[in-house]
């Protein structure tokens, strides 16, 4: 059987590890934390036979800095963690954004604040999409919603990280990491990527390369920040990814990402069976946020229900995206049990009535 | 005429920004000489820490990477694991290695990462203006120990070389000083040895260098050199604390 196209039943976390290996990632650094342990466990087994390196670091701070060092050589490298660990990594992520280093960071997030719990949550949305650490920077954030996507988006993350020389984060959660689904392990088509002439490989036959984020000369840092800004603007032009379901004739559209979008999908099916015309808008890139397509839809549809596993974070991006005369409602659940489709449908019907179509 | 003393090839011909009498410049030179000696300039990566040695990239004619404060040994390990053919070293201050980055330093040594760490111990936070460091001596006045370091509040100065030497993972650990020609020659040998350990794949090497910071000690260059001799060396004895002959896995 063609190895590049096998079909397997795996957990989301394993799909991420497979995506990384298929993308050519041979270096992994991490520190144990639930609910992402299957990623380091899988890679500790599968990287060494491929000539790769696995380090169980002493902390997430060490992990992110090992990643910084490995990335600086132009090698494909990754770390994964869950919310508290991702908080510890923020300084390193800021340095990598400032030093323009590609890197892939997986956050199989859990609930907070503090030690919180290990249940699924989308409480890290702000941290992921607003930079997360100090300084005016962004990381590109991809939000898978199926096991297949966890594989494909991880693969894509390595390409995007190199395309932009910027960290890319996969934002999943406990539910996505732990659930099993069939995966078709087929590599996406290759991307044309710029040469890594910036990498530290030894100054042989060329001038020394310097990778740093310190800029002290007059005007240098201003210029550097504008350069980074342009990169984020380019991401907005070229990297927007989203999915729409039954939006064409919808009177109300649910906006949800990741595991919440899975529940929302069932809500749309149930509603449609009852003749309630709702659709789903699912952002796949959380930064850059699919503002334009959402605004486009809001010219026609005036009622949006944002559903999140938190008390309202992506809600802000939805409000910023839609036309001013559109109504944005919110149904959120802080960490604990996932809302059922029935529960959301009931909420939705309240607002659906207001859309004048009930 | 034969040239008997010149700038190491791997140092760029620019003036250092270091204060007059600061030992950082001497340590740069010794590292540069070791790199030249082994002819490894084209495959050496320097990892700069945050401290007065952060501008390493302005002085070394080699590829240089900047690490966050305290994380240079983790960053260097990442470089080395990705490219085992490269020679990787860090220069880390006492705040960097002895305080904020002590976990990374210990675990890098303990994993036996095949890198070289130059520990620039001047007993003070030079770059931030002279605050107390983990290696500040008892009684020493700094901007944050204005009454002198007192062990009941501040604990004792940490002896990093001795601590790192106890770890099975370390292969070569020495403490040297550069305050007079005789010490300087031993420092040169130790730094060369540290790079040799890495080149031969024997494992983690660290050279702690007792250094002056005339500016923040409030002393002249000569007085500072004398203080290294009279106050630092008695508490931080010089010598080789560990020397493996071959890699553990051989
Ligand atoms: C996370 C973080 N905390 C604090 C600082 C501020 N800071 C910069 S250098 C330094 C200490 C430098 O002292 P040392 O490592 O001994 O180096 P020296 O300048 O003495 O050579 C500190 C605290 C920082 N840059 N980053
Ligand atoms: S402040 Fe101290 S350590 Fe820094 S350059 Fe000046 S003398 Fe050297
Ligand atoms: Mg110091």
Coordinates of C-alpha atoms and ligand atoms in Angstrom, one line a residue:
Chain A
X1 CA 0.0 0.0 0.0
X2 CA 1.1 3.5 -0.7
X3 CA 2.5 4.7 2.6
X4 CA 1.7 8.3 1.7
X5 CA -2.0 7.5 1.4
X6 CA -2.8 5.0 4.2
X7 CA -6.1 5.2 6.0
X8 CA -5.9 4.9 9.8
X9 CA -8.1 5.3 12.8
X10 CA -6.2 7.7 15.2
X11 CA -6.6 10.3 17.9
X12 CA -6.3 13.9 17.0
X13 CA -3.0 14.2 18.9
X14 CA -1.5 11.3 16.9
X15 CA -2.7 12.9 13.6
X16 CA -0.8 16.0 14.6
X17 CA 2.4 14.0 15.2
X18 CA 1.9 12.2 11.9
X19 CA 1.4 15.5 10.1
X20 CA 4.6 16.8 11.6
X21 CA 6.6 13.8 10.5
X22 CA 5.2 13.9 7.0
X23 CA 6.1 17.6 6.8
X24 CA 9.7 16.7 7.5
X25 CA 9.8 17.8 11.1
X26 CA 12.7 15.8 12.8
X27 CA 13.1 17.7 16.0
X28 CA 10.6 17.9 18.9
X29 CA 10.9 19.4 22.3
X30 CA 8.2 19.2 25.0
X31 CA 7.2 18.8 28.6
X32 CA 4.4 16.5 29.7
X33 CA 0.9 18.0 30.2
X34 CA -2.5 16.6 29.7
X35 CA -4.3 16.5 27.3
X36 CA -1.6 16.5 24.6
X37 CA 0.7 13.7 25.9
X38 CA 0.1 11.5 22.9
X39 CA 2.0 13.9 20.7
X40 CA 5.4 13.6 22.6
X41 CA 4.7 10.0 23.2
X42 CA 4.2 9.3 19.5
X43 CA 7.2 11.4 18.5
X44 CA 9.6 9.9 21.1
X45 CA 8.9 6.6 19.5
X46 CA 8.9 7.6 15.8
X47 CA 11.5 10.4 15.5
X48 CA 14.7 8.5 16.6
X49 CA 14.4 5.8 13.9
X50 CA 14.1 8.6 11.3
X51 CA 17.3 10.1 12.6
X52 CA 15.4 12.8 14.4
X53 CA 15.8 14.2 17.9
X54 CA 13.3 14.1 20.8
X55 CA 14.0 16.0 24.0
X56 CA 11.8 15.8 27.0
X57 CA 12.8 19.2 28.4
X58 CA 12.8 20.4 32.0
X59 CA 10.0 22.9 31.3
X60 CA 8.0 24.6 28.6
X61 CA 10.4 27.5 28.9
X62 CA 13.3 25.2 27.9
X63 CA 11.1 23.6 25.2
X64 CA 10.4 26.8 23.4
X65 CA 14.0 27.9 23.6
X66 CA 15.3 24.6 22.3
X67 CA 12.8 25.1 19.5
X68 CA 14.2 28.6 18.9
X69 CA 17.7 27.3 18.6
X70 CA 16.7 24.4 16.3
X71 CA 14.6 26.7 14.1
X72 CA 17.5 29.1 13.7
X73 CA 19.4 26.4 11.8
X74 CA 16.6 26.3 9.2
X75 CA 15.5 22.9 10.5
X76 CA 11.8 22.0 10.8
X77 CA 11.1 21.7 14.5
X78 CA 8.0 21.7 16.8
X79 CA 6.8 21.8 20.4
X80 CA 3.4 21.0 21.8
X81 CA 1.8 21.8 25.1
X82 CA -1.5 22.8 26.7
X83 CA -2.6 26.1 28.1
X84 CA -0.5 26.6 31.3
X85 CA 2.6 25.4 29.3
X86 CA 1.8 27.7 26.4
X87 CA 1.6 30.6 28.9
X88 CA 5.2 29.8 30.0
X89 CA 6.3 29.8 26.3
X90 CA 5.1 33.3 25.5
X91 CA 8.4 35.1 26.0
X92 CA 10.1 32.6 23.6
X93 CA 7.3 33.0 21.1
X94 CA 7.7 36.8 21.2
X95 CA 11.4 36.4 20.6
X96 CA 10.8 34.1 17.6
X97 CA 8.3 36.5 16.1
X98 CA 10.8 39.4 16.7
X99 CA 13.7 37.4 15.3
X100 CA 11.5 36.2 12.4
X101 CA 12.0 32.5 13.0
X102 CA 9.6 29.9 11.7
X103 CA 8.3 27.4 14.3
X104 CA 5.3 25.2 14.9
X105 CA 3.6 25.4 18.3
X106 CA 0.7 23.1 19.2
X107 CA -1.7 24.1 21.9
X108 CA -4.1 21.3 22.8
X109 CA -5.7 23.7 25.1
X110 CA -7.4 22.9 28.4
X111 CA -9.5 25.0 30.7
X112 CA -8.3 27.8 33.0
X113 CA -7.6 30.2 34.5
X114 CA -4.8 28.8 36.6
X115 CA -4.6 25.1 36.9
X116 CA -8.2 25.0 35.8
X117 CA -9.0 21.6 34.5
X118 CA -8.3 19.2 31.6
X119 CA -11.7 19.6 29.9
X120 CA -12.0 21.2 26.5
X121 CA -12.1 25.0 26.5
X122 CA -11.6 27.8 24.0
X123 CA -10.4 30.2 26.7
X124 CA -7.0 30.7 25.0
X125 CA -8.5 32.4 21.9
X126 CA -7.3 35.9 22.9
X127 CA -3.9 34.6 23.9
X128 CA -3.4 32.8 20.6
X129 CA -4.8 35.5 18.3
X130 CA -3.5 38.7 20.0
X131 CA 0.2 37.7 20.0
X132 CA 0.2 36.2 23.5
X133 CA 3.5 37.6 24.7
X134 CA 5.0 41.1 24.9
X135 CA 5.3 43.4 21.9
X136 CA 3.3 44.1 18.8
X137 CA 3.3 40.8 17.0
X138 CA 1.1 38.0 15.8
X139 CA 1.3 34.3 15.3
X140 CA -0.6 32.6 12.5
X141 CA -3.3 30.5 14.2
X142 CA -4.9 27.5 12.6
X143 CA -8.0 25.9 14.2
X144 CA -8.7 22.3 13.1
X145 CA -12.1 20.8 13.7
X146 CA -11.5 17.2 12.7
X147 CA -8.7 14.6 13.0
X148 CA -8.1 14.9 9.3
X149 CA -7.6 18.6 9.6
X150 CA -5.3 18.2 12.6
X151 CA -3.0 16.2 10.2
X152 CA -3.4 18.6 7.3
X153 CA -3.2 21.8 9.1
X154 CA -0.1 20.7 11.0
X155 CA 1.5 19.8 7.7
X156 CA 0.5 23.2 6.3
X157 CA 1.8 25.0 9.5
X158 CA 5.4 24.1 8.6
X159 CA 5.0 25.5 5.2
X160 CA 3.4 28.7 6.4
X161 CA 6.0 29.1 9.2
X162 CA 8.7 29.1 6.5
X163 CA 6.7 31.2 4.0
X164 CA 6.4 34.0 6.6
X165 CA 9.4 33.3 8.9
X166 CA 6.9 33.5 11.7
X167 CA 5.6 31.1 14.4
X168 CA 2.5 29.2 13.5
X169 CA 0.2 27.9 16.2
X170 CA -2.3 25.0 16.0
X171 CA -5.1 25.7 18.5
X172 CA -6.9 22.5 19.3
X173 CA -8.5 21.4 22.6
X174 CA -8.9 18.4 24.8
X175 CA -11.8 17.0 22.8
X176 CA -10.0 17.3 19.4
X177 CA -6.8 15.9 20.8
X178 CA -8.4 12.8 22.4
X179 CA -11.1 11.8 19.9
X180 CA -10.5 9.1 17.3
X181 CA -11.5 9.5 13.6
X182 CA -10.4 7.9 10.4
X183 CA -7.4 9.7 8.8
X184 CA -6.3 9.5 5.2
X185 CA -2.6 10.1 5.6
X186 CA -1.9 11.8 2.3
X187 CA 0.5 14.7 2.1
X188 CA -0.9 17.9 0.8
X189 CA 0.7 19.3 -2.4
X190 CA 4.1 21.0 -1.8
X191 CA 4.3 24.8 -1.5
X192 CA 6.9 27.0 -3.2
X193 CA 9.0 28.3 -0.4
X194 CA 11.6 31.0 -0.2
X195 CA 15.3 29.9 0.3
X196 CA 16.5 29.8 3.9
X197 CA 19.5 32.1 3.3
X198 CA 18.9 33.5 6.8
X199 CA 19.6 30.2 8.6
X200 CA 22.6 29.7 10.9
X201 CA 24.7 27.1 9.3
X202 CA 28.2 28.4 9.8
X203 CA 29.6 31.5 8.0
X204 CA 31.3 29.6 5.2
X205 CA 31.7 31.4 2.0
X206 CA 29.3 34.1 3.0
X207 CA 28.9 36.9 5.5
X208 CA 27.9 35.9 9.0
X209 CA 24.1 35.6 9.6
X210 CA 22.7 37.1 12.7
X211 CA 19.4 36.2 14.3
X212 CA 18.2 38.6 16.9
X213 CA 15.4 40.8 18.1
X214 CA 17.4 43.6 19.7
X215 CA 17.4 46.8 17.7
X216 CA 18.9 49.8 19.4
X217 CA 19.9 52.1 16.6
X218 CA 17.7 55.2 16.1
X219 CA 14.7 54.3 14.0
X220 CA 15.7 50.6 13.5
X221 CA 13.0 49.1 15.8
X222 CA 10.3 51.3 14.3
X223 CA 11.3 50.0 10.8
X224 CA 11.4 46.4 12.1
X225 CA 7.9 46.7 13.6
X226 CA 6.6 48.1 10.3
X227 CA 8.2 45.2 8.5
X228 CA 6.5 42.7 10.8
X229 CA 3.2 44.6 10.4
X230 CA 3.4 44.2 6.6
X231 CA 3.9 40.5 7.0
X232 CA 0.7 40.2 9.1
X233 CA -1.1 42.3 6.5
X234 CA 0.1 39.9 3.8
X235 CA -1.2 37.0 5.8
X236 CA -4.6 38.7 5.8
X237 CA -4.4 38.9 2.0
X238 CA -3.2 35.4 1.4
X239 CA -4.0 33.0 4.2
X240 CA -7.6 33.4 5.2
X241 CA -9.2 30.0 5.5
X242 CA -12.8 29.2 6.5
X243 CA -15.7 26.9 5.8
X244 CA -19.3 27.8 5.1
X245 CA -22.2 25.4 5.4
X246 CA -25.7 26.2 4.2
X247 CA -25.2 29.9 4.3
X248 CA -26.8 30.6 1.0
X249 CA -30.5 30.9 2.1
X250 CA -29.8 31.2 5.8
X251 CA -31.5 33.8 8.0
X252 CA -29.2 33.3 10.8
X253 CA -25.6 32.1 10.8
X254 CA -23.8 30.4 13.6
X255 CA -20.1 31.3 13.9
X256 CA -18.0 28.7 15.7
X257 CA -14.5 27.2 15.4
X258 CA -12.7 24.0 16.4
X259 CA -14.7 21.5 18.6
X260 CA -17.6 24.0 19.0
X261 CA -18.0 24.0 15.2
X262 CA -18.6 20.2 15.4
X263 CA -21.6 20.8 17.7
X264 CA -22.7 23.7 15.5
X265 CA -22.7 21.5 12.5
X266 CA -25.2 19.1 14.2
X267 CA -27.3 22.2 15.1
X268 CA -27.5 23.3 11.5
X269 CA -28.6 19.7 10.4
X270 CA -31.3 19.5 13.2
X271 CA -32.5 23.0 12.4
X272 CA -32.7 22.4 8.7
X273 CA -34.8 19.2 9.3
X274 CA -37.3 21.5 11.1
X275 CA -37.2 24.0 8.2
X276 CA -35.3 26.5 10.3
X277 CA -32.9 28.2 7.8
X278 CA -29.5 28.5 9.6
X279 CA -26.0 28.1 8.3
X280 CA -22.5 27.8 9.8
X281 CA -19.5 30.0 9.3
X282 CA -16.3 28.3 10.6
X283 CA -13.1 30.2 10.7
X284 CA -10.1 27.9 10.2
X285 CA -7.5 30.7 10.5
X286 CA -8.1 32.5 13.7
X287 CA -5.3 34.9 12.9
X288 CA -5.7 36.2 10.2
X289 CA -9.4 36.2 11.0
X290 CA -11.7 35.7 8.0
X291 CA -13.1 39.2 8.3
X292 CA -13.8 39.9 4.7
X293 CA -15.8 36.8 3.8
X294 CA -17.8 37.2 7.0
X295 CA -18.5 40.9 6.2
X296 CA -19.6 39.8 2.7
X297 CA -22.2 37.4 4.2
X298 CA -23.4 40.1 6.6
X299 CA -24.5 42.3 3.7
X300 CA -27.2 39.7 3.1
X301 CA -27.7 37.9 6.5
X302 CA -28.2 40.2 9.5
X303 CA -28.3 37.7 12.4
X304 CA -25.2 35.9 13.8
X305 CA -24.9 33.6 16.7
X306 CA -21.4 33.2 18.0
X307 CA -21.0 30.0 20.0
X308 CA -17.8 29.4 22.0
X309 CA -16.5 27.3 24.9
X310 CA -15.7 30.5 26.9
X311 CA -17.6 33.6 28.0
X312 CA -17.0 35.5 24.7
X313 CA -13.7 36.0 23.0
X314 CA -14.0 35.3 19.2
X315 CA -17.2 37.3 19.6
X316 CA -15.1 40.5 19.4
X317 CA -13.7 39.4 16.0
X318 CA -17.2 38.6 14.7
X319 CA -18.5 42.0 15.8
X320 CA -15.5 43.7 14.2
X321 CA -16.1 41.8 11.0
X322 CA -19.8 42.1 10.2
X323 CA -21.7 45.1 8.8
X324 CA -22.8 47.6 11.5
X325 CA -26.5 46.8 11.0
X326 CA -26.0 43.1 11.7
X327 CA -27.0 41.7 15.1
X328 CA -24.4 39.5 16.8
X329 CA -25.7 37.2 19.6
X330 CA -23.6 35.1 21.8
X331 CA -24.0 31.7 23.5
X332 CA -21.0 30.7 25.5
X333 CA -20.1 28.0 27.9
X334 CA -17.2 28.3 30.3
X335 CA -15.3 25.0 30.9
X336 CA -17.3 22.0 31.9
X337 CA -19.7 20.0 29.8
X338 CA -19.9 20.8 26.1
X339 CA -23.3 22.3 25.2
X340 CA -25.6 19.9 23.4
X341 CA -26.9 20.6 19.9
X342 CA -30.4 20.7 21.4
X343 CA -29.4 23.4 23.9
X344 CA -27.9 25.6 21.2
X345 CA -30.9 25.0 18.9
X346 CA -33.2 26.2 21.7
X347 CA -31.1 29.4 22.1
X348 CA -30.9 29.9 18.4
X349 CA -34.7 29.8 17.9
X350 CA -35.0 32.8 20.2
X351 CA -32.9 34.9 18.0
X352 CA -34.2 33.2 14.8
X353 CA -37.6 34.7 15.6
X354 CA -36.1 38.1 15.7
X355 CA -34.8 37.6 12.2
X356 CA -38.4 37.9 11.2
X357 CA -38.5 34.6 9.5
X358 CA -40.0 32.3 12.0
Chain B
X1 CA 59.0 40.7 10.4
X2 CA 57.1 37.9 12.1
X3 CA 53.8 38.9 13.6
X4 CA 53.6 37.4 17.1
X5 CA 50.3 38.9 18.3
X6 CA 47.3 39.9 16.3
X7 CA 43.6 40.1 16.5
X8 CA 41.9 36.7 16.2
X9 CA 40.6 36.2 12.7
X10 CA 37.1 35.5 14.0
X11 CA 36.9 38.9 15.7
X12 CA 35.8 41.8 13.7
X13 CA 38.0 44.9 13.7
X14 CA 35.7 47.2 15.7
X15 CA 36.1 48.8 19.1
X16 CA 34.3 46.9 21.9
X17 CA 31.5 48.9 23.7
X18 CA 32.6 47.5 27.1
X19 CA 33.6 49.9 29.8
X20 CA 37.4 50.5 30.3
X21 CA 38.9 47.6 32.3
X22 CA 36.0 45.3 31.8
X23 CA 37.0 41.7 31.4
X24 CA 34.2 40.9 28.8
X25 CA 36.5 42.0 26.0
X26 CA 39.3 39.7 27.2
X27 CA 36.9 36.7 27.3
X28 CA 35.7 37.5 23.7
X29 CA 39.4 37.5 22.6
X30 CA 40.1 34.2 24.3
X31 CA 37.1 32.6 22.8
X32 CA 38.1 34.0 19.4
X33 CA 41.6 32.6 19.8
X34 CA 40.2 29.1 20.5
X35 CA 38.0 29.3 17.4
X36 CA 41.0 30.3 15.3
X37 CA 43.2 27.7 16.9
X38 CA 40.9 24.9 15.9
X39 CA 40.1 26.5 12.5
X40 CA 36.3 26.2 13.1
X41 CA 35.2 29.8 12.4
X42 CA 33.1 28.6 9.4
X43 CA 31.2 26.1 11.4
X44 CA 30.8 27.8 14.8
X45 CA 27.6 29.3 16.1
X46 CA 27.7 31.8 19.0
X47 CA 24.7 32.1 21.2
X48 CA 24.4 35.5 22.9
X49 CA 22.8 35.9 26.2
X50 CA 21.1 39.0 27.6
X51 CA 23.7 40.8 29.6
X52 CA 26.7 42.9 28.7
X53 CA 27.8 40.3 26.2
X54 CA 24.6 40.5 24.2
X55 CA 26.4 42.4 21.4
X56 CA 28.5 39.3 20.6
X57 CA 27.1 39.5 17.0
X58 CA 28.9 42.9 16.5
X59 CA 32.2 41.4 17.4
X60 CA 32.4 37.8 16.2
X61 CA 32.8 37.2 12.5
X62 CA 30.6 34.1 12.8
X63 CA 26.9 33.2 12.8
X64 CA 25.3 34.4 16.0
X65 CA 21.9 33.8 17.6
X66 CA 20.4 35.9 20.4
X67 CA 18.7 34.0 23.2
X68 CA 16.1 35.3 25.7
X69 CA 17.6 36.2 29.2
X70 CA 18.7 33.0 30.9
X71 CA 17.9 30.6 28.0
X72 CA 21.1 30.6 26.1
X73 CA 22.0 27.0 27.0
X74 CA 18.6 25.7 25.9
X75 CA 18.9 27.7 22.7
X76 CA 22.4 26.4 22.1
X77 CA 21.2 22.8 22.7
X78 CA 18.5 23.3 20.1
X79 CA 21.1 24.4 17.6
X80 CA 23.4 21.5 18.3
X81 CA 20.6 18.9 18.2
X82 CA 19.6 20.2 14.8
X83 CA 23.1 20.4 13.4
X84 CA 25.6 18.1 15.2
X85 CA 28.3 19.1 12.8
X86 CA 28.3 22.7 14.1
X87 CA 30.3 23.9 17.1
X88 CA 28.1 25.8 19.5
X89 CA 29.0 28.0 22.4
X90 CA 27.3 30.5 24.7
X91 CA 28.6 33.4 26.9
X92 CA 26.3 33.8 29.9
X93 CA 26.5 36.2 32.8
X94 CA 25.9 35.2 36.4
X95 CA 22.4 36.7 36.4
X96 CA 21.7 34.8 33.2
X97 CA 23.0 31.4 34.2
X98 CA 23.0 31.6 38.0
X99 CA 19.5 33.1 38.5
X100 CA 16.9 33.2 35.8
X101 CA 18.4 30.5 33.6
X102 CA 19.7 28.1 36.3
X103 CA 17.2 25.3 35.4
X104 CA 18.2 25.4 31.7
X105 CA 21.9 25.5 32.7
X106 CA 21.7 22.5 35.0
X107 CA 19.6 20.4 32.6
X108 CA 21.8 21.3 29.6
X109 CA 24.8 20.0 31.5
X110 CA 22.9 17.1 32.9
X111 CA 21.8 15.9 29.4
X112 CA 25.5 16.2 28.5
X113 CA 24.7 18.5 25.6
X114 CA 27.8 18.7 23.5
X115 CA 28.2 22.5 23.7
X116 CA 30.6 24.9 25.4
X117 CA 29.3 27.4 28.0
X118 CA 31.5 30.3 29.0
X119 CA 30.2 31.5 32.3
X120 CA 31.0 35.2 32.7
X121 CA 30.9 35.7 36.5
X122 CA 31.4 39.3 37.6
X123 CA 29.2 38.9 40.7
X124 CA 26.8 41.6 39.5
X125 CA 24.1 42.5 37.0
X126 CA 26.3 44.6 34.7
X127 CA 23.9 45.5 32.0
X128 CA 21.0 46.6 34.2
X129 CA 23.2 48.9 36.3
X130 CA 24.7 46.9 39.2
X131 CA 22.0 45.0 41.0
X132 CA 22.8 42.0 43.3
X133 CA 23.6 38.8 41.4
X134 CA 23.4 35.2 42.7
X135 CA 27.2 35.3 42.8
X136 CA 27.5 38.7 44.6
X137 CA 29.8 38.1 47.6
X138 CA 28.6 38.4 51.2
X139 CA 28.9 42.0 52.4
X140 CA 29.2 43.3 48.8
X141 CA 27.2 46.5 48.2
X142 CA 25.1 46.7 45.1
X143 CA 22.2 48.9 44.1
X144 CA 19.8 46.3 45.5
X145 CA 21.9 45.3 48.4
X146 CA 22.8 48.8 49.7
X147 CA 23.7 47.5 53.1
X148 CA 25.8 44.7 51.7
X149 CA 24.7 41.2 50.8
X150 CA 23.4 39.5 54.0
X151 CA 22.8 35.8 54.0
X152 CA 19.7 35.9 56.2
X153 CA 17.9 37.9 53.5
X154 CA 19.8 37.2 50.3
X155 CA 21.3 33.7 50.8
X156 CA 24.8 32.8 49.8
X157 CA 26.7 33.3 46.6
X158 CA 26.3 30.3 44.3
X159 CA 29.4 28.3 43.2
X160 CA 28.2 27.3 39.7
X161 CA 31.3 25.4 38.6
X162 CA 31.3 23.1 41.6
X163 CA 27.6 22.5 41.2
X164 CA 27.8 21.7 37.5
X165 CA 30.8 19.4 38.1
X166 CA 28.7 17.2 40.3
X167 CA 26.3 16.4 37.4
X168 CA 27.2 13.1 35.6
X169 CA 26.4 14.8 32.3
X170 CA 29.2 17.4 32.5
X171 CA 32.5 16.5 30.8
X172 CA 34.7 19.5 31.5
X173 CA 34.3 22.1 34.2
X174 CA 36.9 24.7 35.2
X175 CA 37.0 28.1 36.9
X176 CA 39.6 30.6 35.7
X177 CA 40.3 34.3 36.0
X178 CA 41.8 36.9 33.7
X179 CA 43.0 39.4 36.2
X180 CA 46.8 38.9 35.6
X181 CA 48.9 37.3 32.9
X182 CA 49.5 34.0 34.7
X183 CA 45.7 33.5 35.3
X184 CA 45.0 34.7 31.8
X185 CA 47.3 32.0 30.2
X186 CA 45.5 29.3 32.3
X187 CA 42.1 30.7 31.2
X188 CA 43.2 30.5 27.6
X189 CA 44.2 26.9 28.0
X190 CA 40.9 26.1 29.7
X191 CA 38.7 27.7 27.1
X192 CA 40.7 25.9 24.4
X193 CA 40.2 22.7 26.2
X194 CA 36.5 23.3 26.5
X195 CA 36.2 23.7 22.7
X196 CA 38.4 20.6 22.2
X197 CA 36.0 18.5 24.4
X198 CA 33.1 19.6 22.1
X199 CA 35.1 19.0 18.9
X200 CA 36.0 15.5 20.1
X201 CA 32.4 14.8 21.1
X202 CA 33.2 14.2 24.8
X203 CA 30.3 16.3 26.0
X204 CA 29.2 19.4 27.9
X205 CA 32.0 21.8 28.8
X206 CA 31.8 24.9 31.0
X207 CA 34.5 27.4 31.9
X208 CA 33.6 29.9 34.6
X209 CA 35.5 33.1 34.3
X210 CA 35.9 35.4 37.3
X211 CA 35.5 38.8 35.8
X212 CA 35.6 42.4 36.8
X213 CA 32.9 45.0 36.3
X214 CA 34.8 48.2 37.3
X215 CA 31.9 50.4 36.5
X216 CA 29.3 48.8 38.8
X217 CA 31.9 47.8 41.4
X218 CA 32.8 51.5 41.6
X219 CA 36.5 50.7 41.2
X220 CA 39.3 51.6 38.8
X221 CA 40.5 48.9 36.4
X222 CA 43.5 48.1 38.6
X223 CA 41.5 48.0 41.8
X224 CA 39.0 45.8 40.1
X225 CA 41.7 43.3 39.1
X226 CA 43.0 43.3 42.6
X227 CA 39.5 42.7 44.0
X228 CA 39.2 39.6 41.8
X229 CA 42.4 38.3 43.4
X230 CA 41.7 39.3 47.0
X231 CA 37.9 38.8 47.3
X232 CA 36.6 36.7 44.5
X233 CA 39.2 33.9 44.2
X234 CA 39.2 33.1 47.9
X235 CA 35.4 32.3 47.7
X236 CA 35.5 31.0 44.1
X237 CA 38.7 28.9 43.9
X238 CA 40.3 28.5 40.5
X239 CA 40.9 25.1 39.0
X240 CA 39.6 22.2 37.0
X241 CA 36.7 20.5 38.7
X242 CA 35.9 17.9 36.1
X243 CA 37.7 16.4 33.1
X244 CA 36.4 13.4 31.3
X245 CA 38.7 11.6 29.0
X246 CA 36.1 10.2 26.7
X247 CA 32.4 10.4 26.0
X248 CA 30.2 8.4 28.3
X249 CA 28.8 6.4 25.4
X250 CA 32.2 5.3 24.0
Ligands
LIG1 C1 13.0 38.2 31.3 C2 14.0 39.3 31.6 N1 14.1 39.7 32.8 C3 15.0 40.7 33.1 C4 15.7 41.3 32.1 C5 16.7 42.4 32.4 N2 18.1 42.1 32.4 C6 18.9 42.3 31.3 S1 20.4 41.8 31.5 C7 20.1 41.3 33.1 C8 21.2 40.8 34.0 C9 22.5 40.8 33.4 O1 23.4 40.4 34.4 P1 24.4 39.2 34.0 O2 23.7 38.0 33.5 O3 25.2 38.9 35.2 O4 25.3 39.8 32.8 P2 26.3 41.0 32.9 O5 25.7 42.2 32.3 O6 26.7 41.2 34.3 O7 27.5 40.5 32.1 C10 18.8 41.5 33.4 C11 18.2 41.2 34.7 C12 15.5 40.8 30.8 N3 16.2 41.3 29.7 N4 14.7 39.8 30.6
LIG2 S1 28.8 47.4 33.0 FE1 30.4 46.1 33.9 S2 30.2 44.1 32.8 FE2 29.1 45.7 31.6 S3 30.6 46.4 30.1 FE3 30.7 47.8 31.9 S4 32.3 46.9 33.2 FE4 31.7 45.4 31.7
LIG3 MG1 27.0 39.7 35.7

